[in-house]
Amino acid sequence: MNVEESLEQSTSDASLAHALEVSRKIEEKIAVDPSEFRVLTGDRPTGNLHLGHYFGSLKNRVDLQKKGVETWLVIADFQVIADRDGTGPVRERVRSLATDYLAVGLDPEESVIFPHSAITGLNELMLPFLSLVTDSELRRNPTVKAEHEATEGRPLSGLLLTYPVHQAADILFCKANLVPVGKDQLPHLEQARVIADRFDKRYGRPEGHKTPVFPRPQALLSEAVSILGLDGAKMSKSRGNTIDIGMSADETAKRVKKAVTDSERFITYDPENRPEVSNLVLLAALAQERDPRAVAEEIGNGGSGTLKKMVTESINEMFAPIREKRAELVQDMGYIDGIIRNGIERANERADQTLREVLEAMNMVY
């Protein structure tokens, strides 16, 4: 590691330490007064939600809502075309995501669920926001950099290049001040804070307003562990190595049966040296809300067969009530569509109000 890389790593470590401390204090405040916070989170409708989504974010969203935190859930349908040549079955996937949200326990009376393509004011915020960022800043964004490298020379679409700005619009249009993220997503949130600060500095505030138009959103860092796919690679919808929330018990059993293990019979939890076996142990432990080492010790000399049997039974038991509720919900897609339409209406009301404040601050009300 050279001096420049060392300094960059030190800065990154310091930023993470600060974010963890801020996140800890936010957790304490939520316990005292959750009404201080408004959460914005969501997903791209590119496929079915799976175990990784459940343990990585969905479960935490339900917990936050139960604590009384106002929750806004964006289904980022415009981002489907950021790196693809078409929309695919996007409408069906939007409905599927909304169904999963309700099935895992998110309350439609307490949550605002909406696709951002339907929120005119949100998308109009992109124009003033783009005036506040530079081309080089966008290209330094980790997601943009990673996608650019993955294209192997294919030019970035303008939408992908400005993805961090669109994400900032998703967060700021409803004046969310809390975003649950993993540490790899901290740069996106920092971009939203930069935009909020620069807007206030450059354009000011509507006449009579003492506070900035946009709050500075903070990160609520997720403590979710990293879960691999059943083949030992990164969990991905496109690889078919996931267990979807909406799968049947039999489909789950078939997926787990094909999961990669190793030749050693005695089961241990050793993520560094036995990643595939340890990943299955972790899945069983998360489903049972137990320590993975205790799960591995219980299986012991039972081998991969016993391990896979436990994983299958644990996941199916955990998902049983969720899948039952989901099966009921898909019988009435009119209800799901109504939830989405209600979310669109509420989000548009919020976006229109925010946009009015933005235009007043910019002296563009005619």
Tab-separated table of C-alpha atoms in Angstrom:
chain	number	residue	atom	x	y	z
A	1	MET	CA	0.000	0.000	0.000
A	2	ASN	CA	1.505	3.362	-1.043
A	3	VAL	CA	1.303	6.601	0.957
A	4	GLU	CA	-1.743	7.907	-0.953
A	5	GLU	CA	-3.641	4.638	-0.478
A	6	SER	CA	-2.666	4.572	3.204
A	7	LEU	CA	-4.001	8.098	3.741
A	8	GLU	CA	-7.202	7.241	1.883
A	9	GLN	CA	-7.664	4.134	4.060
A	10	SER	CA	-7.051	6.146	7.237
A	11	THR	CA	-9.621	8.718	6.164
A	12	SER	CA	-12.086	5.954	5.343
A	13	ASP	CA	-11.554	4.283	8.734
A	14	ALA	CA	-12.023	7.598	10.542
A	15	SER	CA	-15.216	8.316	8.582
A	16	LEU	CA	-16.588	4.881	9.410
A	17	ALA	CA	-15.784	5.300	13.098
A	18	HIS	CA	-17.581	8.641	13.108
A	19	ALA	CA	-20.581	7.187	11.274
A	20	LEU	CA	-20.787	4.336	13.785
A	21	GLU	CA	-20.768	6.785	16.696
A	22	VAL	CA	-23.453	8.954	15.089
A	23	SER	CA	-25.520	5.841	14.356
A	24	ARG	CA	-25.245	4.699	17.981
A	25	LYS	CA	-26.507	8.062	19.234
A	26	ILE	CA	-29.402	7.968	16.757
A	27	GLU	CA	-30.435	4.545	18.083
A	28	GLU	CA	-30.532	6.047	21.583
A	29	LYS	CA	-32.660	8.966	20.369
A	30	ILE	CA	-35.091	6.647	18.574
A	31	ALA	CA	-35.646	4.800	21.845
A	32	VAL	CA	-36.595	8.101	23.516
A	33	ASP	CA	-38.490	9.905	20.728
A	34	PRO	CA	-38.916	8.202	17.337
A	35	SER	CA	-40.992	11.137	16.054
A	36	GLU	CA	-37.755	13.054	15.427
A	37	PHE	CA	-36.966	10.835	12.484
A	38	ARG	CA	-38.204	10.093	8.991
A	39	VAL	CA	-36.611	7.119	7.227
A	40	LEU	CA	-36.181	6.748	3.470
A	41	THR	CA	-35.133	3.375	2.135
A	42	GLY	CA	-36.034	1.122	-0.782
A	43	ASP	CA	-35.021	-1.218	-3.593
A	44	ARG	CA	-34.642	-1.458	-7.345
A	45	PRO	CA	-37.348	-3.644	-8.934
A	46	THR	CA	-34.931	-5.902	-10.791
A	47	GLY	CA	-36.117	-9.247	-9.427
A	48	ASN	CA	-37.547	-11.055	-6.428
A	49	LEU	CA	-36.507	-10.126	-2.898
A	50	HIS	CA	-34.602	-12.874	-1.123
A	51	LEU	CA	-32.906	-13.930	2.111
A	52	GLY	CA	-30.137	-11.382	1.679
A	53	HIS	CA	-32.668	-8.572	1.459
A	54	TYR	CA	-34.594	-9.913	4.441
A	55	PHE	CA	-31.652	-10.138	6.835
A	56	GLY	CA	-29.850	-7.170	5.289
A	57	SER	CA	-32.653	-4.593	5.372
A	58	LEU	CA	-36.283	-5.753	5.445
A	59	LYS	CA	-36.221	-7.061	9.014
A	60	ASN	CA	-34.584	-3.836	10.181
A	61	ARG	CA	-37.241	-1.732	8.421
A	62	VAL	CA	-39.999	-3.579	10.247
A	63	ASP	CA	-38.175	-3.118	13.559
A	64	LEU	CA	-37.809	0.639	12.956
A	65	GLN	CA	-41.475	0.974	12.099
A	66	LYS	CA	-42.473	-0.934	15.234
A	67	LYS	CA	-40.425	1.582	17.226
A	68	GLY	CA	-42.552	4.359	15.742
A	69	VAL	CA	-40.228	5.760	13.053
A	70	GLU	CA	-42.024	7.227	10.015
A	71	THR	CA	-41.006	5.131	7.003
A	72	TRP	CA	-40.911	5.984	3.286
A	73	LEU	CA	-40.171	3.158	0.848
A	74	VAL	CA	-39.048	4.088	-2.650
A	75	ILE	CA	-39.242	1.514	-5.433
A	76	ALA	CA	-36.541	2.891	-7.723
A	77	ASP	CA	-38.016	1.846	-11.066
A	78	PHE	CA	-36.227	4.507	-13.143
A	79	GLN	CA	-32.927	3.019	-11.985
A	80	VAL	CA	-33.775	-0.227	-13.786
A	81	ILE	CA	-32.826	1.467	-17.064
A	82	ALA	CA	-29.636	3.027	-15.682
A	83	ASP	CA	-27.574	0.023	-16.806
A	84	ARG	CA	-30.017	-1.958	-18.950
A	85	ASP	CA	-31.419	-1.707	-22.460
A	86	GLY	CA	-35.063	-2.070	-21.437
A	87	THR	CA	-37.450	-2.091	-18.516
A	88	GLY	CA	-38.356	-5.784	-18.562
A	89	PRO	CA	-41.458	-6.752	-16.533
A	90	VAL	CA	-40.983	-3.675	-14.350
A	91	ARG	CA	-44.655	-3.150	-13.490
A	92	GLU	CA	-44.997	-6.726	-12.236
A	93	ARG	CA	-41.797	-6.374	-10.215
A	94	VAL	CA	-42.965	-3.131	-8.616
A	95	ARG	CA	-46.105	-4.913	-7.476
A	96	SER	CA	-44.025	-7.884	-6.286
A	97	LEU	CA	-41.804	-5.632	-4.158
A	98	ALA	CA	-44.823	-3.932	-2.619
A	99	THR	CA	-46.300	-7.362	-1.861
A	100	ASP	CA	-43.072	-8.484	-0.173
A	101	TYR	CA	-42.992	-5.305	1.913
A	102	LEU	CA	-46.468	-6.009	3.261
A	103	ALA	CA	-45.804	-9.728	3.712
A	104	VAL	CA	-42.750	-9.194	5.942
A	105	GLY	CA	-44.777	-6.933	8.215
A	106	LEU	CA	-44.513	-3.352	6.971
A	107	ASP	CA	-47.769	-1.552	7.731
A	108	PRO	CA	-49.247	0.333	4.737
A	109	GLU	CA	-50.929	2.731	7.183
A	110	GLU	CA	-47.542	3.675	8.608
A	111	SER	CA	-45.425	3.429	5.439
A	112	VAL	CA	-45.480	5.352	2.169
A	113	ILE	CA	-44.722	2.889	-0.660
A	114	PHE	CA	-44.201	4.435	-4.107
A	115	PRO	CA	-42.297	4.068	-7.415
A	116	HIS	CA	-40.216	7.187	-7.946
A	117	SER	CA	-41.056	7.395	-11.663
A	118	ALA	CA	-44.575	8.498	-10.655
A	119	ILE	CA	-43.383	11.386	-8.460
A	120	THR	CA	-42.988	14.380	-10.779
A	121	GLY	CA	-41.662	16.803	-8.180
A	122	LEU	CA	-39.026	14.328	-7.008
A	123	ASN	CA	-37.629	13.937	-10.504
A	124	GLU	CA	-37.790	17.671	-11.182
A	125	LEU	CA	-35.422	18.179	-8.252
A	126	MET	CA	-32.742	16.523	-10.388
A	127	LEU	CA	-32.277	19.762	-12.373
A	128	PRO	CA	-31.296	22.108	-9.522
A	129	PHE	CA	-29.413	19.277	-7.833
A	130	LEU	CA	-27.312	18.678	-10.953
A	131	SER	CA	-26.222	22.310	-10.787
A	132	LEU	CA	-24.629	21.547	-7.404
A	133	VAL	CA	-22.321	18.676	-8.390
A	134	THR	CA	-19.428	18.223	-10.775
A	135	ASP	CA	-18.686	15.559	-13.331
A	136	SER	CA	-15.559	14.473	-11.436
A	137	GLU	CA	-17.480	14.109	-8.170
A	138	LEU	CA	-19.979	11.802	-9.816
A	139	ARG	CA	-17.269	9.700	-11.433
A	140	ARG	CA	-15.569	9.229	-8.061
A	141	ASN	CA	-18.708	7.695	-6.572
A	142	PRO	CA	-17.933	4.020	-5.730
A	143	THR	CA	-21.063	2.645	-7.422
A	144	VAL	CA	-20.478	4.665	-10.582
A	145	LYS	CA	-16.801	3.615	-10.625
A	146	ALA	CA	-17.674	-0.047	-10.125
A	147	GLU	CA	-20.319	0.003	-12.862
A	148	HIS	CA	-17.958	1.783	-15.241
A	149	GLU	CA	-15.264	-0.846	-14.653
A	150	ALA	CA	-17.823	-3.612	-15.168
A	151	THR	CA	-18.823	-2.245	-18.572
A	152	GLU	CA	-15.298	-2.903	-19.895
A	153	GLY	CA	-15.198	0.273	-21.939
A	154	ARG	CA	-18.886	0.651	-22.727
A	155	PRO	CA	-19.867	4.294	-22.184
A	156	LEU	CA	-21.853	5.085	-19.058
A	157	SER	CA	-25.431	6.164	-19.571
A	158	GLY	CA	-26.209	9.660	-18.342
A	159	LEU	CA	-28.681	8.143	-15.882
A	160	LEU	CA	-26.049	5.863	-14.374
A	161	LEU	CA	-23.548	8.706	-14.124
A	162	THR	CA	-26.103	10.833	-12.273
A	163	TYR	CA	-27.359	7.928	-10.150
A	164	PRO	CA	-25.996	9.501	-6.921
A	165	VAL	CA	-27.967	12.698	-7.652
A	166	HIS	CA	-31.174	10.780	-8.331
A	167	GLN	CA	-30.650	8.898	-5.087
A	168	ALA	CA	-30.211	12.224	-3.296
A	169	ALA	CA	-33.526	13.362	-4.783
A	170	ASP	CA	-35.170	10.184	-3.459
A	171	ILE	CA	-33.897	10.992	0.028
A	172	LEU	CA	-34.367	14.740	0.122
A	173	PHE	CA	-37.725	15.206	-1.614
A	174	CYS	CA	-39.562	13.901	1.466
A	175	LYS	CA	-37.047	15.535	3.824
A	176	ALA	CA	-35.898	12.205	5.216
A	177	ASN	CA	-33.274	12.670	7.902
A	178	LEU	CA	-32.355	9.023	8.411
A	179	VAL	CA	-31.259	6.393	5.871
A	180	PRO	CA	-30.413	2.809	6.902
A	181	VAL	CA	-27.282	1.821	4.959
A	182	GLY	CA	-24.305	-0.493	4.983
A	183	LYS	CA	-20.829	1.010	5.211
A	184	ASP	CA	-20.326	0.656	1.432
A	185	GLN	CA	-23.247	3.036	0.851
A	186	LEU	CA	-21.947	5.858	3.033
A	187	PRO	CA	-20.561	7.801	0.017
A	188	HIS	CA	-24.087	7.979	-1.478
A	189	LEU	CA	-25.420	9.495	1.702
A	190	GLU	CA	-22.529	11.927	1.870
A	191	GLN	CA	-23.432	13.088	-1.648
A	192	ALA	CA	-26.979	13.805	-0.463
A	193	ARG	CA	-25.616	15.822	2.472
A	194	VAL	CA	-23.322	17.763	0.142
A	195	ILE	CA	-26.264	18.615	-2.113
A	196	ALA	CA	-28.389	19.721	0.863
A	197	ASP	CA	-25.581	21.964	2.150
A	198	ARG	CA	-24.735	23.441	-1.241
A	199	PHE	CA	-28.368	24.200	-2.014
A	200	ASP	CA	-28.664	26.198	1.197
A	201	LYS	CA	-25.383	28.021	0.564
A	202	ARG	CA	-26.048	28.824	-3.095
A	203	TYR	CA	-29.789	29.397	-3.249
A	204	GLY	CA	-30.760	30.076	0.358
A	205	ARG	CA	-34.166	29.566	1.928
A	206	PRO	CA	-37.737	30.620	1.121
A	207	GLU	CA	-38.629	34.000	2.560
A	208	GLY	CA	-39.508	33.682	6.226
A	209	HIS	CA	-37.903	30.232	6.639
A	210	LYS	CA	-35.262	29.977	9.372
A	211	THR	CA	-34.136	26.467	8.556
A	212	PRO	CA	-32.664	25.047	5.331
A	213	VAL	CA	-35.034	23.547	2.784
A	214	PHE	CA	-33.333	20.167	3.197
A	215	PRO	CA	-32.185	18.433	6.394
A	216	ARG	CA	-28.800	16.722	6.427
A	217	PRO	CA	-29.680	13.009	6.288
A	218	GLN	CA	-27.744	10.759	8.641
A	219	ALA	CA	-26.810	7.101	8.268
A	220	LEU	CA	-28.244	4.407	10.443
A	221	LEU	CA	-25.554	1.827	9.906
A	222	SER	CA	-26.806	-1.708	9.507
A	223	GLU	CA	-25.204	-4.425	11.599
A	224	ALA	CA	-26.335	-7.030	9.096
A	225	VAL	CA	-23.787	-9.725	8.406
A	226	SER	CA	-22.625	-10.574	4.912
A	227	ILE	CA	-24.512	-13.515	3.420
A	228	LEU	CA	-23.208	-15.458	0.434
A	229	GLY	CA	-25.288	-17.180	-2.184
A	230	LEU	CA	-25.876	-20.938	-2.045
A	231	ASP	CA	-23.000	-21.453	-4.500
A	232	GLY	CA	-20.551	-19.564	-2.295
A	233	ALA	CA	-20.514	-16.509	-4.568
A	234	LYS	CA	-22.171	-13.169	-3.931
A	235	MET	CA	-25.908	-13.568	-3.467
A	236	SER	CA	-27.481	-12.404	-6.703
A	237	LYS	CA	-30.878	-12.687	-8.367
A	238	SER	CA	-29.212	-13.256	-11.731
A	239	ARG	CA	-27.090	-16.203	-10.496
A	240	GLY	CA	-30.063	-18.156	-9.158
A	241	ASN	CA	-28.207	-18.722	-5.880
A	242	THR	CA	-30.819	-17.125	-3.651
A	243	ILE	CA	-33.811	-18.235	-1.634
A	244	ASP	CA	-36.630	-15.875	-2.512
A	245	ILE	CA	-39.108	-14.746	0.098
A	246	GLY	CA	-41.979	-15.974	-2.058
A	247	MET	CA	-40.578	-19.442	-2.780
A	248	SER	CA	-42.472	-22.515	-1.628
A	249	ALA	CA	-41.080	-24.826	1.066
A	250	ASP	CA	-40.308	-27.450	-1.594
A	251	GLU	CA	-38.492	-24.938	-3.810
A	252	THR	CA	-36.439	-23.862	-0.804
A	253	ALA	CA	-35.505	-27.472	-0.055
A	254	LYS	CA	-34.370	-28.028	-3.663
A	255	ARG	CA	-32.218	-24.889	-3.620
A	256	VAL	CA	-30.574	-25.781	-0.308
A	257	LYS	CA	-29.956	-29.369	-1.412
A	258	LYS	CA	-27.806	-28.050	-4.280
A	259	ALA	CA	-25.853	-25.665	-2.016
A	260	VAL	CA	-22.067	-25.912	-2.164
A	261	THR	CA	-20.259	-27.374	0.870
A	262	ASP	CA	-16.859	-29.086	1.207
A	263	SER	CA	-15.462	-32.599	1.731
A	264	GLU	CA	-14.958	-32.331	5.499
A	265	ARG	CA	-17.709	-34.082	7.466
A	266	PHE	CA	-17.350	-32.331	10.823
A	267	ILE	CA	-19.255	-29.029	10.732
A	268	THR	CA	-17.546	-25.906	12.070
A	269	TYR	CA	-18.167	-22.193	11.787
A	270	ASP	CA	-15.023	-20.835	10.134
A	271	PRO	CA	-15.936	-18.152	7.556
A	272	GLU	CA	-12.340	-17.573	6.485
A	273	ASN	CA	-11.339	-21.180	5.801
A	274	ARG	CA	-14.751	-22.783	5.171
A	275	PRO	CA	-16.860	-20.009	3.623
A	276	GLU	CA	-19.542	-22.184	1.980
A	277	VAL	CA	-20.201	-24.383	5.017
A	278	SER	CA	-20.045	-21.396	7.355
A	279	ASN	CA	-22.531	-19.522	5.201
A	280	LEU	CA	-25.070	-22.337	5.575
A	281	VAL	CA	-24.438	-22.439	9.326
A	282	LEU	CA	-25.013	-18.688	9.431
A	283	LEU	CA	-28.309	-18.968	7.537
A	284	ALA	CA	-29.595	-21.514	10.057
A	285	ALA	CA	-28.363	-19.360	12.945
A	286	LEU	CA	-30.017	-16.193	11.631
A	287	ALA	CA	-33.292	-18.015	11.048
A	288	GLN	CA	-33.179	-19.434	14.581
A	289	GLU	CA	-31.779	-16.227	16.126
A	290	ARG	CA	-28.858	-18.164	17.592
A	291	ASP	CA	-25.079	-17.910	17.597
A	292	PRO	CA	-23.640	-19.674	14.514
A	293	ARG	CA	-20.946	-21.363	16.589
A	294	ALA	CA	-23.602	-22.971	18.756
A	295	VAL	CA	-25.405	-24.192	15.637
A	296	ALA	CA	-22.198	-25.699	14.221
A	297	GLU	CA	-21.440	-27.385	17.547
A	298	GLU	CA	-24.925	-28.900	17.627
A	299	ILE	CA	-24.497	-30.411	14.149
A	300	GLY	CA	-20.930	-31.549	14.790
A	301	ASN	CA	-20.255	-34.822	13.002
A	302	GLY	CA	-23.663	-34.806	11.318
A	303	GLY	CA	-22.113	-33.659	8.059
A	304	SER	CA	-23.501	-31.541	5.235
A	305	GLY	CA	-26.701	-33.582	5.046
A	306	THR	CA	-27.698	-32.691	8.595
A	307	LEU	CA	-26.600	-29.110	8.034
A	308	LYS	CA	-28.723	-28.712	4.894
A	309	LYS	CA	-31.695	-30.326	6.625
A	310	MET	CA	-31.416	-27.807	9.485
A	311	VAL	CA	-31.041	-24.872	7.082
A	312	THR	CA	-34.112	-25.943	5.104
A	313	GLU	CA	-36.283	-26.470	8.176
A	314	SER	CA	-35.121	-23.238	9.847
A	315	ILE	CA	-35.750	-21.044	6.811
A	316	ASN	CA	-39.089	-22.644	6.011
A	317	GLU	CA	-40.238	-22.252	9.612
A	318	MET	CA	-39.127	-18.617	9.725
A	319	PHE	CA	-40.731	-17.752	6.379
A	320	ALA	CA	-43.918	-19.796	6.882
A	321	PRO	CA	-46.112	-16.954	8.247
A	322	ILE	CA	-44.598	-14.474	5.773
A	323	ARG	CA	-45.261	-16.794	2.839
A	324	GLU	CA	-48.779	-17.482	4.061
A	325	LYS	CA	-49.499	-13.771	4.204
A	326	ARG	CA	-47.900	-13.231	0.804
A	327	ALA	CA	-50.052	-15.957	-0.737
A	328	GLU	CA	-53.134	-14.164	0.570
A	329	LEU	CA	-51.963	-10.794	-0.747
A	330	VAL	CA	-51.320	-12.001	-4.304
A	331	GLN	CA	-54.942	-13.112	-4.512
A	332	ASP	CA	-55.984	-9.464	-4.406
A	333	MET	CA	-53.636	-7.424	-6.578
A	334	GLY	CA	-56.251	-4.685	-6.630
A	335	TYR	CA	-55.422	-4.154	-2.962
A	336	ILE	CA	-51.689	-3.972	-3.744
A	337	ASP	CA	-52.331	-1.516	-6.580
A	338	GLY	CA	-54.403	0.581	-4.183
A	339	ILE	CA	-51.506	0.697	-1.688
A	340	ILE	CA	-49.164	1.837	-4.461
A	341	ARG	CA	-51.617	4.479	-5.732
A	342	ASN	CA	-52.083	5.790	-2.203
A	343	GLY	CA	-48.313	5.957	-1.797
A	344	ILE	CA	-47.979	7.830	-5.084
A	345	GLU	CA	-50.595	10.352	-3.985
A	346	ARG	CA	-48.931	10.955	-0.630
A	347	ALA	CA	-45.457	11.151	-2.158
A	348	ASN	CA	-46.610	13.611	-4.822
A	349	GLU	CA	-48.152	15.860	-2.174
A	350	ARG	CA	-44.864	15.876	-0.289
A	351	ALA	CA	-42.790	16.383	-3.457
A	352	ASP	CA	-44.948	19.273	-4.674
A	353	GLN	CA	-44.590	21.030	-1.331
A	354	THR	CA	-40.813	20.558	-1.327
A	355	LEU	CA	-40.536	21.722	-4.934
A	356	ARG	CA	-42.482	24.892	-4.105
A	357	GLU	CA	-39.974	25.655	-1.351
A	358	VAL	CA	-37.091	24.987	-3.740
A	359	LEU	CA	-38.461	27.326	-6.410
A	360	GLU	CA	-39.161	30.036	-3.832
A	361	ALA	CA	-35.578	29.798	-2.593
A	362	MET	CA	-34.333	29.992	-6.194
A	363	ASN	CA	-36.573	32.985	-6.955
A	364	MET	CA	-38.310	31.020	-9.704
A	365	VAL	CA	-41.957	31.392	-8.778
A	366	TYR	CA	-43.786	33.118	-11.645
